[in-house]
PDB file of C-alpha atoms in Angstrom:
ATOM      1  CA  MET A   1       0.000   0.000   0.000  1.00 51.00           C
ATOM      2  CA  LEU A   2       1.435   3.353  -1.056  1.00 63.00           C
ATOM      3  CA  ASN A   3       1.953   5.802   1.808  1.00 71.00           C
ATOM      4  CA  PHE A   4       1.123   9.216   0.349  1.00 73.00           C
ATOM      5  CA  LEU A   5       2.015  10.992   3.607  1.00 80.00           C
ATOM      6  CA  SER A   6       5.716  10.399   2.991  1.00 84.00           C
ATOM      7  CA  TYR A   7       5.430  12.351  -0.267  1.00 87.00           C
ATOM      8  CA  LEU A   8       3.540  15.331   1.176  1.00 90.00           C
ATOM      9  CA  PRO A   9       6.562  17.704   1.222  1.00 91.00           C
ATOM     10  CA  ASP A  10       7.213  17.108  -2.476  1.00 93.00           C
ATOM     11  CA  LEU A  11       3.529  17.455  -3.327  1.00 93.00           C
ATOM     12  CA  ALA A  12       3.277  20.640  -1.282  1.00 94.00           C
ATOM     13  CA  ARG A  13       6.192  22.209  -3.156  1.00 95.00           C
ATOM     14  CA  GLY A  14       4.635  21.294  -6.481  1.00 95.00           C
ATOM     15  CA  LEU A  15       1.227  22.594  -5.434  1.00 96.00           C
ATOM     16  CA  THR A  16       2.799  25.871  -4.334  1.00 96.00           C
ATOM     17  CA  ILE A  17       4.288  26.368  -7.804  1.00 96.00           C
ATOM     18  CA  THR A  18       0.919  25.540  -9.377  1.00 97.00           C
ATOM     19  CA  LEU A  19      -0.931  28.072  -7.215  1.00 96.00           C
ATOM     20  CA  ILE A  20       1.679  30.766  -7.873  1.00 97.00           C
ATOM     21  CA  LEU A  21       1.324  30.182 -11.616  1.00 97.00           C
ATOM     22  CA  MET A  22      -2.463  30.370 -11.386  1.00 96.00           C
ATOM     23  CA  LEU A  23      -2.642  33.501  -9.230  1.00 96.00           C
ATOM     24  CA  ILE A  24      -0.069  35.539 -11.157  1.00 97.00           C
ATOM     25  CA  SER A  25      -1.495  34.499 -14.527  1.00 97.00           C
ATOM     26  CA  THR A  26      -5.050  35.258 -13.403  1.00 95.00           C
ATOM     27  CA  PHE A  27      -4.341  38.804 -12.235  1.00 96.00           C
ATOM     28  CA  ALA A  28      -1.866  39.625 -15.013  1.00 97.00           C
ATOM     29  CA  GLY A  29      -4.206  38.148 -17.611  1.00 96.00           C
ATOM     30  CA  LEU A  30      -7.131  40.208 -16.318  1.00 95.00           C
ATOM     31  CA  ALA A  31      -5.077  43.412 -16.398  1.00 95.00           C
ATOM     32  CA  LEU A  32      -3.906  42.687 -19.950  1.00 97.00           C
ATOM     33  CA  ALA A  33      -7.457  41.798 -20.994  1.00 96.00           C
ATOM     34  CA  ILE A  34      -8.724  45.178 -19.760  1.00 93.00           C
ATOM     35  CA  LEU A  35      -6.090  46.973 -21.829  1.00 94.00           C
ATOM     36  CA  MET A  36      -6.864  44.843 -24.887  1.00 95.00           C
ATOM     37  CA  THR A  37     -10.589  45.434 -24.476  1.00 93.00           C
ATOM     38  CA  ILE A  38     -10.028  49.182 -24.330  1.00 90.00           C
ATOM     39  CA  GLY A  39      -7.774  48.940 -27.369  1.00 91.00           C
ATOM     40  CA  SER A  40     -10.379  46.926 -29.261  1.00 90.00           C
ATOM     41  CA  ARG A  41     -12.781  49.857 -28.861  1.00 84.00           C
ATOM     42  CA  SER A  42     -10.250  52.362 -30.108  1.00 83.00           C
ATOM     43  CA  GLU A  43     -10.930  54.471 -33.169  1.00 84.00           C
ATOM     44  CA  ARG A  44      -7.558  53.426 -34.583  1.00 89.00           C
ATOM     45  CA  TYR A  45      -8.161  50.752 -37.197  1.00 89.00           C
ATOM     46  CA  VAL A  46      -4.650  49.250 -37.013  1.00 94.00           C
ATOM     47  CA  LEU A  47      -4.866  48.846 -33.234  1.00 94.00           C
ATOM     48  CA  ARG A  48      -8.326  47.253 -33.379  1.00 93.00           C
ATOM     49  CA  LYS A  49      -7.372  44.817 -36.121  1.00 95.00           C
ATOM     50  CA  GLY A  50      -4.034  44.016 -34.503  1.00 95.00           C
ATOM     51  CA  ILE A  51      -5.757  43.035 -31.253  1.00 95.00           C
ATOM     52  CA  ALA A  52      -8.416  41.072 -33.150  1.00 95.00           C
ATOM     53  CA  LEU A  53      -5.783  39.078 -35.068  1.00 96.00           C
ATOM     54  CA  PHE A  54      -3.763  38.424 -31.925  1.00 96.00           C
ATOM     55  CA  VAL A  55      -6.841  37.175 -30.067  1.00 96.00           C
ATOM     56  CA  PHE A  56      -7.783  35.027 -33.068  1.00 96.00           C
ATOM     57  CA  PHE A  57      -4.320  33.421 -33.154  1.00 96.00           C
ATOM     58  CA  ILE A  58      -4.156  32.701 -29.418  1.00 96.00           C
ATOM     59  CA  ARG A  59      -7.698  31.326 -29.235  1.00 95.00           C
ATOM     60  CA  GLY A  60      -7.133  29.243 -32.349  1.00 96.00           C
ATOM     61  CA  THR A  61      -3.937  27.504 -31.227  1.00 96.00           C
ATOM     62  CA  PRO A  62      -3.353  25.096 -28.310  1.00 96.00           C
ATOM     63  CA  LEU A  63      -1.851  26.454 -25.102  1.00 96.00           C
ATOM     64  CA  LEU A  64       0.856  23.781 -25.338  1.00 96.00           C
ATOM     65  CA  VAL A  65       1.997  25.144 -28.713  1.00 96.00           C
ATOM     66  CA  GLN A  66       2.117  28.684 -27.295  1.00 96.00           C
ATOM     67  CA  LEU A  67       4.125  27.462 -24.309  1.00 96.00           C
ATOM     68  CA  PHE A  68       6.654  25.685 -26.549  1.00 96.00           C
ATOM     69  CA  LEU A  69       6.941  28.703 -28.868  1.00 95.00           C
ATOM     70  CA  ILE A  70       7.843  30.947 -25.950  1.00 95.00           C
ATOM     71  CA  TYR A  71      10.143  28.557 -24.089  1.00 95.00           C
ATOM     72  CA  TYR A  72      11.876  26.740 -26.943  1.00 94.00           C
ATOM     73  CA  GLY A  73      11.284  29.224 -29.753  1.00 92.00           C
ATOM     74  CA  ALA A  74      12.735  32.321 -28.108  1.00 88.00           C
ATOM     75  CA  GLY A  75      16.151  30.701 -27.803  1.00 86.00           C
ATOM     76  CA  GLN A  76      16.312  30.248 -31.579  1.00 90.00           C
ATOM     77  CA  PHE A  77      16.863  33.981 -32.087  1.00 89.00           C
ATOM     78  CA  GLU A  78      20.349  35.258 -31.380  1.00 89.00           C
ATOM     79  CA  TRP A  79      19.184  38.831 -30.787  1.00 90.00           C
ATOM     80  CA  ILE A  80      16.946  37.572 -27.952  1.00 90.00           C
ATOM     81  CA  ARG A  81      19.765  35.537 -26.404  1.00 89.00           C
ATOM     82  CA  ASN A  82      21.990  38.623 -26.511  1.00 90.00           C
ATOM     83  CA  SER A  83      19.382  40.927 -25.017  1.00 90.00           C
ATOM     84  CA  SER A  84      18.125  41.478 -21.481  1.00 91.00           C
ATOM     85  CA  LEU A  85      14.959  39.579 -22.440  1.00 90.00           C
ATOM     86  CA  TRP A  86      16.927  36.347 -22.237  1.00 92.00           C
ATOM     87  CA  ILE A  87      17.209  36.762 -18.452  1.00 92.00           C
ATOM     88  CA  ILE A  88      13.430  36.236 -18.357  1.00 92.00           C
ATOM     89  CA  LEU A  89      12.815  33.932 -21.316  1.00 93.00           C
ATOM     90  CA  ARG A  90      15.410  31.366 -20.271  1.00 92.00           C
ATOM     91  CA  GLU A  91      13.449  30.652 -17.082  1.00 94.00           C
ATOM     92  CA  PRO A  92      10.654  28.047 -17.349  1.00 94.00           C
ATOM     93  CA  MET A  93       8.622  29.749 -14.608  1.00 96.00           C
ATOM     94  CA  ALA A  94       8.608  33.068 -16.445  1.00 96.00           C
ATOM     95  CA  CYS A  95       7.752  31.415 -19.767  1.00 96.00           C
ATOM     96  CA  ALA A  96       4.859  29.510 -18.199  1.00 97.00           C
ATOM     97  CA  ILE A  97       3.488  32.709 -16.642  1.00 97.00           C
ATOM     98  CA  ILE A  98       3.784  34.578 -19.948  1.00 97.00           C
ATOM     99  CA  ALA A  99       2.010  31.818 -21.898  1.00 97.00           C
ATOM    100  CA  LEU A 100      -0.793  31.434 -19.350  1.00 97.00           C
ATOM    101  CA  THR A 101      -1.216  35.198 -19.027  1.00 97.00           C
ATOM    102  CA  ILE A 102      -1.486  35.783 -22.768  1.00 97.00           C
ATOM    103  CA  ASN A 103      -3.845  32.849 -23.226  1.00 97.00           C
ATOM    104  CA  SER A 104      -6.093  33.949 -20.377  1.00 96.00           C
ATOM    105  CA  ALA A 105      -6.041  37.581 -21.515  1.00 97.00           C
ATOM    106  CA  CYS A 106      -7.330  36.717 -24.983  1.00 97.00           C
ATOM    107  CA  TYR A 107     -10.201  34.601 -23.706  1.00 96.00           C
ATOM    108  CA  THR A 108     -11.060  37.203 -21.052  1.00 96.00           C
ATOM    109  CA  THR A 109     -11.022  39.936 -23.694  1.00 95.00           C
ATOM    110  CA  ILE A 110     -13.783  38.112 -25.551  1.00 95.00           C
ATOM    111  CA  LEU A 111     -15.763  37.836 -22.304  1.00 93.00           C
ATOM    112  CA  LEU A 112     -15.394  41.541 -21.579  1.00 92.00           C
ATOM    113  CA  GLN A 113     -16.301  42.542 -25.123  1.00 91.00           C
ATOM    114  CA  GLY A 114     -19.474  40.476 -24.910  1.00 90.00           C
ATOM    115  CA  ALA A 115     -20.287  41.889 -21.488  1.00 89.00           C
ATOM    116  CA  ILE A 116     -19.857  45.465 -22.717  1.00 87.00           C
ATOM    117  CA  ASN A 117     -22.205  44.739 -25.613  1.00 87.00           C
ATOM    118  CA  SER A 118     -24.690  43.379 -23.068  1.00 85.00           C
ATOM    119  CA  VAL A 119     -24.789  46.586 -21.022  1.00 82.00           C
ATOM    120  CA  PRO A 120     -28.371  47.947 -21.359  1.00 79.00           C
ATOM    121  CA  LYS A 121     -28.599  50.562 -24.095  1.00 79.00           C
ATOM    122  CA  ASN A 122     -30.539  52.947 -21.867  1.00 79.00           C
ATOM    123  CA  GLU A 123     -27.558  53.142 -19.473  1.00 76.00           C
ATOM    124  CA  VAL A 124     -25.235  54.005 -22.356  1.00 74.00           C
ATOM    125  CA  ALA A 125     -27.765  56.566 -23.608  1.00 78.00           C
ATOM    126  CA  ALA A 126     -27.961  58.083 -20.122  1.00 81.00           C
ATOM    127  CA  CYS A 127     -24.183  58.582 -20.147  1.00 76.00           C
ATOM    128  CA  GLU A 128     -24.422  60.381 -23.467  1.00 73.00           C
ATOM    129  CA  ALA A 129     -27.337  62.497 -22.223  1.00 79.00           C
ATOM    130  CA  MET A 130     -25.252  63.590 -19.216  1.00 78.00           C
ATOM    131  CA  GLY A 131     -22.507  64.742 -21.564  1.00 75.00           C
ATOM    132  CA  MET A 132     -19.969  62.115 -20.517  1.00 78.00           C
ATOM    133  CA  SER A 133     -17.094  61.496 -22.874  1.00 73.00           C
ATOM    134  CA  LYS A 134     -16.673  58.014 -24.335  1.00 73.00           C
ATOM    135  CA  TRP A 135     -13.805  57.112 -22.012  1.00 76.00           C
ATOM    136  CA  LEU A 136     -15.417  58.633 -18.913  1.00 79.00           C
ATOM    137  CA  ALA A 137     -18.583  56.615 -19.528  1.00 79.00           C
ATOM    138  CA  LEU A 138     -16.484  53.511 -20.134  1.00 77.00           C
ATOM    139  CA  ARG A 139     -14.566  53.969 -16.889  1.00 74.00           C
ATOM    140  CA  ARG A 140     -17.392  54.980 -14.568  1.00 77.00           C
ATOM    141  CA  ILE A 141     -20.450  53.183 -15.913  1.00 78.00           C
ATOM    142  CA  ILE A 142     -19.877  50.673 -18.710  1.00 81.00           C
ATOM    143  CA  PHE A 143     -16.823  48.823 -17.406  1.00 81.00           C
ATOM    144  CA  PRO A 144     -18.121  48.344 -13.828  1.00 81.00           C
ATOM    145  CA  ARG A 145     -21.426  47.109 -15.227  1.00 82.00           C
ATOM    146  CA  ALA A 146     -19.677  44.837 -17.718  1.00 84.00           C
ATOM    147  CA  PHE A 147     -17.492  43.313 -14.984  1.00 83.00           C
ATOM    148  CA  ARG A 148     -20.586  42.281 -13.034  1.00 82.00           C
ATOM    149  CA  ILE A 149     -22.062  40.697 -16.148  1.00 83.00           C
ATOM    150  CA  ALA A 150     -18.845  38.897 -17.144  1.00 84.00           C
ATOM    151  CA  LEU A 151     -17.735  37.570 -13.760  1.00 81.00           C
ATOM    152  CA  PRO A 152     -19.998  34.483 -13.669  1.00 82.00           C
ATOM    153  CA  ALA A 153     -18.430  33.294 -16.924  1.00 87.00           C
ATOM    154  CA  TYR A 154     -15.011  34.458 -15.721  1.00 90.00           C
ATOM    155  CA  SER A 155     -15.118  31.850 -12.947  1.00 90.00           C
ATOM    156  CA  ASN A 156     -14.839  29.210 -15.680  1.00 92.00           C
ATOM    157  CA  GLU A 157     -11.796  31.000 -17.076  1.00 94.00           C
ATOM    158  CA  VAL A 158     -10.073  30.890 -13.672  1.00 95.00           C
ATOM    159  CA  VAL A 159     -10.742  27.148 -13.535  1.00 95.00           C
ATOM    160  CA  MET A 160      -9.251  26.778 -17.024  1.00 95.00           C
ATOM    161  CA  ILE A 161      -6.135  28.657 -15.917  1.00 96.00           C
ATOM    162  CA  LEU A 162      -5.668  26.214 -13.036  1.00 96.00           C
ATOM    163  CA  LYS A 163      -6.026  23.279 -15.406  1.00 95.00           C
ATOM    164  CA  GLY A 164      -3.643  24.927 -17.870  1.00 95.00           C
ATOM    165  CA  THR A 165      -0.880  25.085 -15.262  1.00 96.00           C
ATOM    166  CA  SER A 166      -0.542  21.300 -15.607  1.00 95.00           C
ATOM    167  CA  LEU A 167       1.207  21.897 -18.947  1.00 96.00           C
ATOM    168  CA  ALA A 168       4.054  23.730 -17.217  1.00 95.00           C
ATOM    169  CA  SER A 169       5.671  20.385 -16.428  1.00 94.00           C
ATOM    170  CA  THR A 170       6.395  19.950 -20.163  1.00 95.00           C
ATOM    171  CA  ILE A 171       9.031  22.696 -19.937  1.00 94.00           C
ATOM    172  CA  THR A 172      10.828  21.140 -16.946  1.00 90.00           C
ATOM    173  CA  LEU A 173       8.921  23.119 -14.314  1.00 92.00           C
ATOM    174  CA  LEU A 174       8.258  21.115 -11.153  1.00 92.00           C
ATOM    175  CA  ASP A 175       4.687  22.159 -10.547  1.00 94.00           C
ATOM    176  CA  LEU A 176       2.183  19.686  -9.131  1.00 95.00           C
ATOM    177  CA  MET A 177       2.081  17.665 -12.342  1.00 95.00           C
ATOM    178  CA  GLY A 178       5.867  17.741 -12.658  1.00 95.00           C
ATOM    179  CA  VAL A 179       6.258  16.384  -9.127  1.00 95.00           C
ATOM    180  CA  ILE A 180       3.634  13.711  -9.789  1.00 95.00           C
ATOM    181  CA  GLN A 181       5.562  12.542 -12.862  1.00 95.00           C
ATOM    182  CA  GLN A 182       8.780  12.425 -10.857  1.00 94.00           C
ATOM    183  CA  LEU A 183       7.140  10.327  -8.142  1.00 93.00           C
ATOM    184  CA  ILE A 184       5.705   7.962 -10.759  1.00 94.00           C
ATOM    185  CA  ALA A 185       9.205   7.487 -12.206  1.00 93.00           C
ATOM    186  CA  GLN A 186      10.510   6.667  -8.723  1.00 91.00           C
ATOM    187  CA  THR A 187       7.723   4.364  -7.540  1.00 89.00           C
ATOM    188  CA  TYR A 188       6.082   3.060 -10.757  1.00 88.00           C
ATOM    189  CA  GLN A 189       2.707   3.721  -9.098  1.00 90.00           C
ATOM    190  CA  THR A 190       1.164   5.344 -12.167  1.00 91.00           C
ATOM    191  CA  VAL A 191      -2.558   5.011 -11.481  1.00 93.00           C
ATOM    192  CA  GLN A 192      -2.358   5.974  -7.801  1.00 91.00           C
ATOM    193  CA  PHE A 193      -0.436   9.199  -8.387  1.00 93.00           C
ATOM    194  CA  TYR A 194      -2.469  10.294 -11.406  1.00 94.00           C
ATOM    195  CA  VAL A 195      -5.675   9.729  -9.432  1.00 94.00           C
ATOM    196  CA  LEU A 196      -4.172  11.772  -6.588  1.00 93.00           C
ATOM    197  CA  ALA A 197      -3.342  14.577  -9.029  1.00 94.00           C
ATOM    198  CA  GLY A 198      -6.895  14.505 -10.376  1.00 95.00           C
ATOM    199  CA  VAL A 199      -8.338  14.702  -6.868  1.00 95.00           C
ATOM    200  CA  ILE A 200      -6.135  17.682  -5.966  1.00 95.00           C
ATOM    201  CA  TYR A 201      -7.079  19.597  -9.127  1.00 96.00           C
ATOM    202  CA  LEU A 202     -10.735  18.721  -8.566  1.00 96.00           C
ATOM    203  CA  LEU A 203     -10.545  19.980  -4.984  1.00 96.00           C
ATOM    204  CA  PHE A 204      -9.116  23.353  -5.966  1.00 95.00           C
ATOM    205  CA  ASN A 205     -11.556  23.702  -8.863  1.00 95.00           C
ATOM    206  CA  ALA A 206     -14.348  23.108  -6.341  1.00 94.00           C
ATOM    207  CA  ILE A 207     -12.892  25.798  -4.075  1.00 95.00           C
ATOM    208  CA  ILE A 208     -12.798  28.319  -6.936  1.00 93.00           C
ATOM    209  CA  THR A 209     -16.365  27.483  -7.950  1.00 90.00           C
ATOM    210  CA  THR A 210     -17.543  27.734  -4.341  1.00 92.00           C
ATOM    211  CA  ILE A 211     -15.978  31.175  -3.926  1.00 89.00           C
ATOM    212  CA  PHE A 212     -17.816  32.498  -6.968  1.00 83.00           C
ATOM    213  CA  ASN A 213     -21.061  30.822  -5.882  1.00 81.00           C
ATOM    214  CA  ILE A 214     -20.796  32.540  -2.496  1.00 83.00           C
ATOM    215  CA  LEU A 215     -20.367  35.865  -4.264  1.00 75.00           C
ATOM    216  CA  PHE A 216     -23.452  35.106  -6.369  1.00 69.00           C
ATOM    217  CA  LYS A 217     -25.433  34.229  -3.243  1.00 71.00           C
ATOM    218  CA  TRP A 218     -24.397  37.404  -1.449  1.00 71.00           C
ATOM    219  CA  GLY A 219     -25.400  39.417  -4.481  1.00 53.00           C
ATOM    220  CA  ALA A 220     -21.941  40.877  -4.997  1.00 49.00           C
ATOM    221  CA  ILE A 221     -22.021  39.466  -8.528  1.00 49.00           C
ATOM    222  CA  PRO A 222     -25.462  39.328 -10.125  1.00 48.00           C
ATOM    223  CA  ASN A 223     -25.939  35.876 -11.663  1.00 43.00           C
ATOM    224  CA  ARG A 224     -27.202  36.900 -15.093  1.00 44.00           C
TER     225      ARG A 224
END
């Protein structure tokens, strides 16, 4: 019988890396998504189309491909290796955060764009009637309203980010999945450790879902 307690320190270290990846990517991705959403509403055609094409590419390609392009692809360019960027791009942790952040930002941008389009027209008309500029209305009325509309769907995006962190082990990062694979190589207990990994991910997904459900119940985020 496998004694999982003896492997708790290793699992805890891996889980810590996983949670760090998720938290940083979630907040950085949300911040980038806000900027991209604002840019997508710009009057500058090149900026709008550039963001649209970037979002299309990221949403249309697997996260694993994006992760490999950043981690393995960056080193193929000599000018990157000779620049200060290489200090960041040579680290698997940084590459994983960049890939997860960009991926999350593009999906969240679509959520925010849809939420903004769902803001009642009479509220937008009221902003115009009060003489608010486009950006003032966006900052004070439209964006706060859109966040409340988008957050129920955003809970699914946070769950997807957590699941996406499992790919970080493919670039030598010892997150939870990386530690699990190491322990399998040491003990040959494949089924037991993969089931354990699934249970841990399921537990944290349940925690995330519960947090959002509590917010819905309290009325902090209207469920609509």
